[in-house]
Short mmCIF file of C-alpha atoms in Angstrom, two decimals:
data_model
loop_
_atom_site.label_atom_id
_atom_site.label_comp_id
_atom_site.label_asym_id
_atom_site.label_seq_id
_atom_site.Cartn_x
_atom_site.Cartn_y
_atom_site.Cartn_z
CA UNK G 1 47.22 37.48 18.86
CA UNK G 2 48.12 41.15 18.42
CA UNK G 3 50.62 40.91 21.29
CA UNK G 4 52.23 37.92 19.59
CA UNK G 5 52.63 39.79 16.31
CA UNK G 6 54.10 42.84 18.00
CA UNK G 7 56.69 40.69 19.78
CA UNK G 8 57.67 38.80 16.61
CA UNK G 9 61.07 40.45 16.16
CA UNK G 10 62.05 39.73 19.77
CA UNK G 11 61.45 35.98 19.51
CA UNK G 12 64.06 33.65 18.00
CA UNK G 13 63.02 31.07 15.44
CA UNK G 14 61.63 27.96 17.10
CA UNK G 15 60.02 29.83 20.02
CA UNK G 16 56.63 28.53 21.10
CA UNK G 17 53.81 30.93 21.96
CA UNK G 18 50.59 29.83 23.67
CA UNK G 19 47.50 32.05 23.31
CA UNK G 20 45.43 31.36 26.41
CA UNK G 21 42.32 33.16 25.15
CA UNK G 22 42.19 30.92 22.07
CA UNK G 23 43.85 27.83 23.57
CA UNK G 24 46.16 27.74 20.54
CA UNK G 25 49.89 27.05 20.20
CA UNK G 26 52.14 28.80 17.63
CA UNK G 27 55.78 28.32 16.62
CA UNK G 28 57.97 31.22 15.47
CA UNK G 29 59.28 30.75 11.92
CA UNK G 30 61.49 32.95 9.74
CA UNK G 31 58.49 34.47 7.97
CA UNK G 32 56.14 34.78 10.94
CA UNK G 33 54.21 32.22 13.00
CA UNK G 34 52.58 28.89 12.24
CA UNK G 35 49.81 27.34 14.30
CA UNK G 36 50.70 23.97 15.87
CA UNK G 37 47.87 21.45 15.66
CA UNK G 38 47.66 19.32 18.80
CA UNK G 39 45.02 16.63 19.21
CA UNK G 40 44.37 13.75 21.53
CA UNK G 41 44.24 10.19 20.29
CA UNK G 42 41.03 8.22 19.91
CA UNK G 43 38.93 8.45 23.02
CA UNK G 44 41.24 11.05 24.50
CA UNK G 45 43.98 8.48 25.24
CA UNK G 46 47.48 9.97 25.10
CA UNK G 47 50.24 8.47 23.00
CA UNK G 48 53.13 6.83 24.91
CA UNK G 49 55.43 9.45 26.36
CA UNK G 50 53.04 12.32 25.57
CA UNK G 51 50.96 13.94 28.27
CA UNK G 52 47.62 14.92 26.80
CA UNK G 53 44.84 16.24 29.04
CA UNK G 54 41.29 15.13 28.30
CA UNK G 55 39.97 16.81 25.18
CA UNK G 56 37.30 19.38 26.02
CA UNK G 57 33.76 18.33 25.27
CA UNK G 58 32.73 21.87 24.31
CA UNK G 59 34.60 24.47 22.26
CA UNK G 60 36.55 27.25 23.91
CA UNK G 61 34.54 30.46 24.09
CA UNK G 62 35.94 32.53 21.20
CA UNK G 63 37.08 36.11 21.22
CA UNK G 64 34.69 38.10 19.02
CA UNK G 65 36.80 40.19 16.66
CA UNK G 66 37.82 40.67 13.04
CA UNK G 67 41.49 41.24 12.25
CA UNK G 68 42.70 44.06 9.99
CA UNK G 69 46.32 43.28 9.07
CA UNK G 70 48.77 44.70 6.51
CA UNK G 71 50.57 42.70 3.85
CA UNK G 72 54.29 42.29 4.57
CA UNK G 73 55.40 44.75 1.89
CA UNK G 74 53.92 47.76 0.07
CA UNK G 75 52.41 47.32 -3.41
CA UNK G 76 51.89 49.56 -6.42
CA UNK G 77 48.50 49.68 -8.11
CA UNK G 78 49.50 46.73 -10.29
CA UNK G 79 48.43 43.88 -7.99
CA UNK G 80 47.25 41.47 -10.71
CA UNK G 81 43.70 42.50 -9.98
CA UNK G 82 41.62 42.06 -6.85
CA UNK G 83 42.16 38.30 -6.99
CA UNK G 84 45.91 38.80 -6.89
CA UNK G 85 45.60 41.01 -3.80
CA UNK G 86 43.13 38.61 -2.16
CA UNK G 87 45.50 35.70 -2.75
CA UNK G 88 48.37 37.50 -1.03
CA UNK G 89 46.10 38.16 1.96
CA UNK G 90 45.06 34.50 2.06
CA UNK G 91 48.62 33.23 1.68
CA UNK G 92 50.21 35.45 4.32
CA UNK G 93 47.40 34.79 6.81
CA UNK G 94 47.91 31.03 6.43
CA UNK G 95 51.67 31.40 6.88
CA UNK G 96 51.14 32.80 10.38
CA UNK G 97 48.37 30.36 11.31
CA UNK G 98 45.32 32.60 10.89
CA UNK G 99 42.49 30.34 9.77
CA UNK G 100 39.93 33.02 8.88
CA UNK G 101 39.21 34.20 5.35
CA UNK G 102 41.17 37.39 4.63
CA UNK G 103 40.31 39.69 1.73
CA UNK G 104 42.11 42.76 0.44
CA UNK G 105 40.78 46.02 1.91
CA UNK G 106 39.96 47.35 -1.57
CA UNK G 107 37.05 48.30 -3.77
CA UNK G 108 37.15 47.00 -7.34
CA UNK G 109 34.97 46.64 -10.44
CA UNK G 110 32.49 44.20 -8.89
CA UNK G 111 33.11 44.92 -5.22
CA UNK G 112 32.42 47.77 -2.81
CA UNK G 113 34.78 47.90 0.15
CA UNK G 114 31.82 48.14 2.51
CA UNK G 115 30.41 44.80 1.31
CA UNK G 116 33.49 42.66 2.03
CA UNK G 117 32.58 41.77 5.61
CA UNK G 118 29.63 39.44 6.11
CA UNK G 119 26.46 41.39 6.93
CA UNK G 120 25.92 39.56 10.23
CA UNK G 121 29.36 40.65 11.48
CA UNK G 122 29.25 44.33 10.53
CA UNK G 123 27.72 45.77 13.71
CA UNK G 124 28.65 43.72 16.78
CA UNK G 125 32.23 42.56 16.08
CA UNK G 126 35.19 44.91 16.74
CA UNK G 127 37.91 45.48 14.13
CA UNK G 128 41.29 44.83 15.67
CA UNK G 129 45.02 44.87 15.20
CA UNK G 130 45.22 46.84 18.29
CA UNK G 131 41.54 47.79 18.69
CA UNK G 132 41.00 50.13 15.73
CA UNK G 133 37.23 50.45 15.34
CA UNK G 134 34.24 49.36 17.44
CA UNK G 135 32.76 47.56 14.42
CA UNK G 136 32.91 47.41 10.60
CA UNK G 137 30.17 49.98 10.02
CA UNK G 138 32.08 52.54 12.09
CA UNK G 139 34.50 52.89 9.16
CA UNK G 140 31.82 54.05 6.73
CA UNK G 141 30.03 56.94 8.41
CA UNK G 142 31.49 59.41 5.90
CA UNK G 143 34.03 60.87 8.34
CA UNK G 144 37.03 59.16 6.70
CA UNK G 145 37.39 56.39 9.33
CA UNK G 146 39.55 58.23 11.90
CA UNK G 147 41.94 55.92 13.75
CA UNK G 148 42.02 55.79 17.52
CA UNK G 149 44.84 57.75 19.15
CA UNK G 150 47.99 55.67 19.39
CA UNK G 151 46.62 52.93 17.13
CA UNK G 152 49.10 50.54 15.57
CA UNK G 153 48.62 48.57 12.36
CA UNK G 154 50.78 45.47 12.23
CA UNK G 155 51.75 43.43 9.20
CA UNK G 156 51.41 39.66 9.12
CA UNK G 157 55.09 39.39 10.10
CA UNK G 158 54.63 41.67 13.11
CA UNK G 159 55.95 45.06 11.97
CA UNK G 160 54.15 48.33 12.65
CA UNK G 161 53.53 49.85 9.20
CA UNK G 162 53.14 53.33 10.68
CA UNK G 163 56.70 53.28 12.02
CA UNK G 164 58.66 50.64 10.10
CA UNK G 165 60.96 51.78 7.27
CA UNK G 166 59.70 48.93 5.09
CA UNK G 167 56.76 51.20 4.20
CA UNK G 168 58.44 54.53 3.34
CA UNK G 169 55.14 56.02 2.12
CA UNK G 170 52.60 55.91 4.93
CA UNK G 171 49.54 55.73 2.71
CA UNK G 172 47.05 52.91 2.22
CA UNK G 173 45.22 51.95 -0.98
CA UNK G 174 41.43 51.57 -0.79
CA UNK G 175 39.79 52.65 -4.08
CA UNK G 176 36.65 53.84 -2.30
CA UNK G 177 34.68 56.89 -1.29
CA UNK G 178 34.19 57.72 2.39
CA UNK G 179 31.15 55.41 2.51
CA UNK G 180 33.11 52.43 1.21
CA UNK G 181 31.68 52.52 -2.32
CA UNK G 182 33.87 51.78 -5.34
CA UNK G 183 35.32 54.65 -7.38
CA UNK G 184 35.68 53.26 -10.95
CA UNK G 185 37.77 56.25 -12.03
CA UNK G 186 40.21 55.75 -9.14
CA UNK G 187 41.16 52.14 -8.53
CA UNK G 188 44.17 51.67 -10.84
CA UNK G 189 42.14 49.99 -13.59
CA UNK G 190 40.87 47.32 -11.18
CA UNK G 191 44.31 47.13 -9.52
CA UNK G 192 46.05 45.98 -12.68
CA UNK G 193 48.32 48.91 -13.55
CA UNK G 194 51.16 50.91 -12.08
CA UNK G 195 51.09 53.58 -14.78
CA UNK G 196 52.05 57.04 -13.56
CA UNK G 197 49.09 58.75 -15.26
CA UNK G 198 46.45 56.43 -13.76
CA UNK G 199 45.16 57.00 -10.23
CA UNK G 200 43.88 54.99 -7.30
CA UNK G 201 42.10 56.29 -4.23
CA UNK G 202 44.32 56.22 -1.15
CA UNK G 203 44.59 57.62 2.35
CA UNK G 204 47.63 59.14 4.00
CA UNK G 205 47.79 57.67 7.49
CA UNK G 206 49.50 60.88 8.58
CA UNK G 207 45.98 62.31 8.43
CA UNK G 208 44.93 59.84 11.12
CA UNK G 209 42.27 58.41 8.80
CA UNK G 210 41.90 55.12 6.97
CA UNK G 211 39.55 56.44 4.25
CA UNK G 212 40.92 59.89 3.52
CA UNK G 213 40.11 60.84 -0.08
CA UNK G 214 43.25 61.34 -2.17
CA UNK G 215 43.71 60.24 -5.79
CA UNK G 216 47.31 59.00 -6.07
CA UNK G 217 49.41 57.79 -8.99
CA UNK G 218 49.30 54.02 -9.37
CA UNK G 219 53.09 53.93 -9.61
CA UNK G 220 53.34 54.51 -5.84
CA UNK G 221 53.94 51.55 -3.54
CA UNK G 222 51.50 51.91 -0.64
CA UNK G 223 50.28 49.82 2.28
CA UNK G 224 47.72 47.15 1.40
CA UNK G 225 45.45 45.99 4.22
CA UNK G 226 43.64 42.68 4.59
CA UNK G 227 40.35 42.28 6.48
CA UNK G 228 39.06 39.05 7.99
CA UNK G 229 35.66 39.04 6.33
CA UNK G 230 33.66 36.93 8.80
CA UNK G 231 33.99 35.99 12.44
CA UNK G 232 34.97 32.34 12.88
CA UNK G 233 34.22 30.34 16.01
CA UNK G 234 36.74 27.87 17.36
CA UNK G 235 34.54 25.06 16.08
CA UNK G 236 34.64 26.44 12.52
CA UNK G 237 38.41 26.74 12.64
#
């Protein structure tokens, strides 16, 4: 999937992309990709004029990973609250055919960043865009979540936020301490204000870290990340 996103700008609208590891088909649209749902008829019989191989009796073995993807544009601290940010993650994920549940990579009044991913998926499942971290817990050791050398973070529409001019300020909002715990004095009043005098905790990606500790004015428009909060099998999708 990451390869598909990175090639988005090279593909004309209407292009079809088949992901062999997931056995899924996507079509290139103006705003990204949309998954094409293909199913056999009753009993596996193909419709006239349509070749349809027998439907598999068992699900395809899934690729165990959680996606960390950026929203398609930077946002100030006024995101209409955590629900507003979560909704943008949900909406943009659906637009490109991602069926998992995506939540904003943010702490807020009733939410620690660390708690967003389901407990069962925090240790064994890698965090990917390109491979960024071996698992969710690796982000919260207190070291600031250093990124792997050469790591890329793509947006839902396939742009690399570290290099694309659409994100002139290469910082990411998170509102957390280095352990992923909420910082009530530094999350832009629960992500509802862009006032200059109010601050939100952010990290400059120039530091090579995702959880660097820097209190920044909420007027700034920074990168907002979305994390798939639980691994989904092909059957669940």
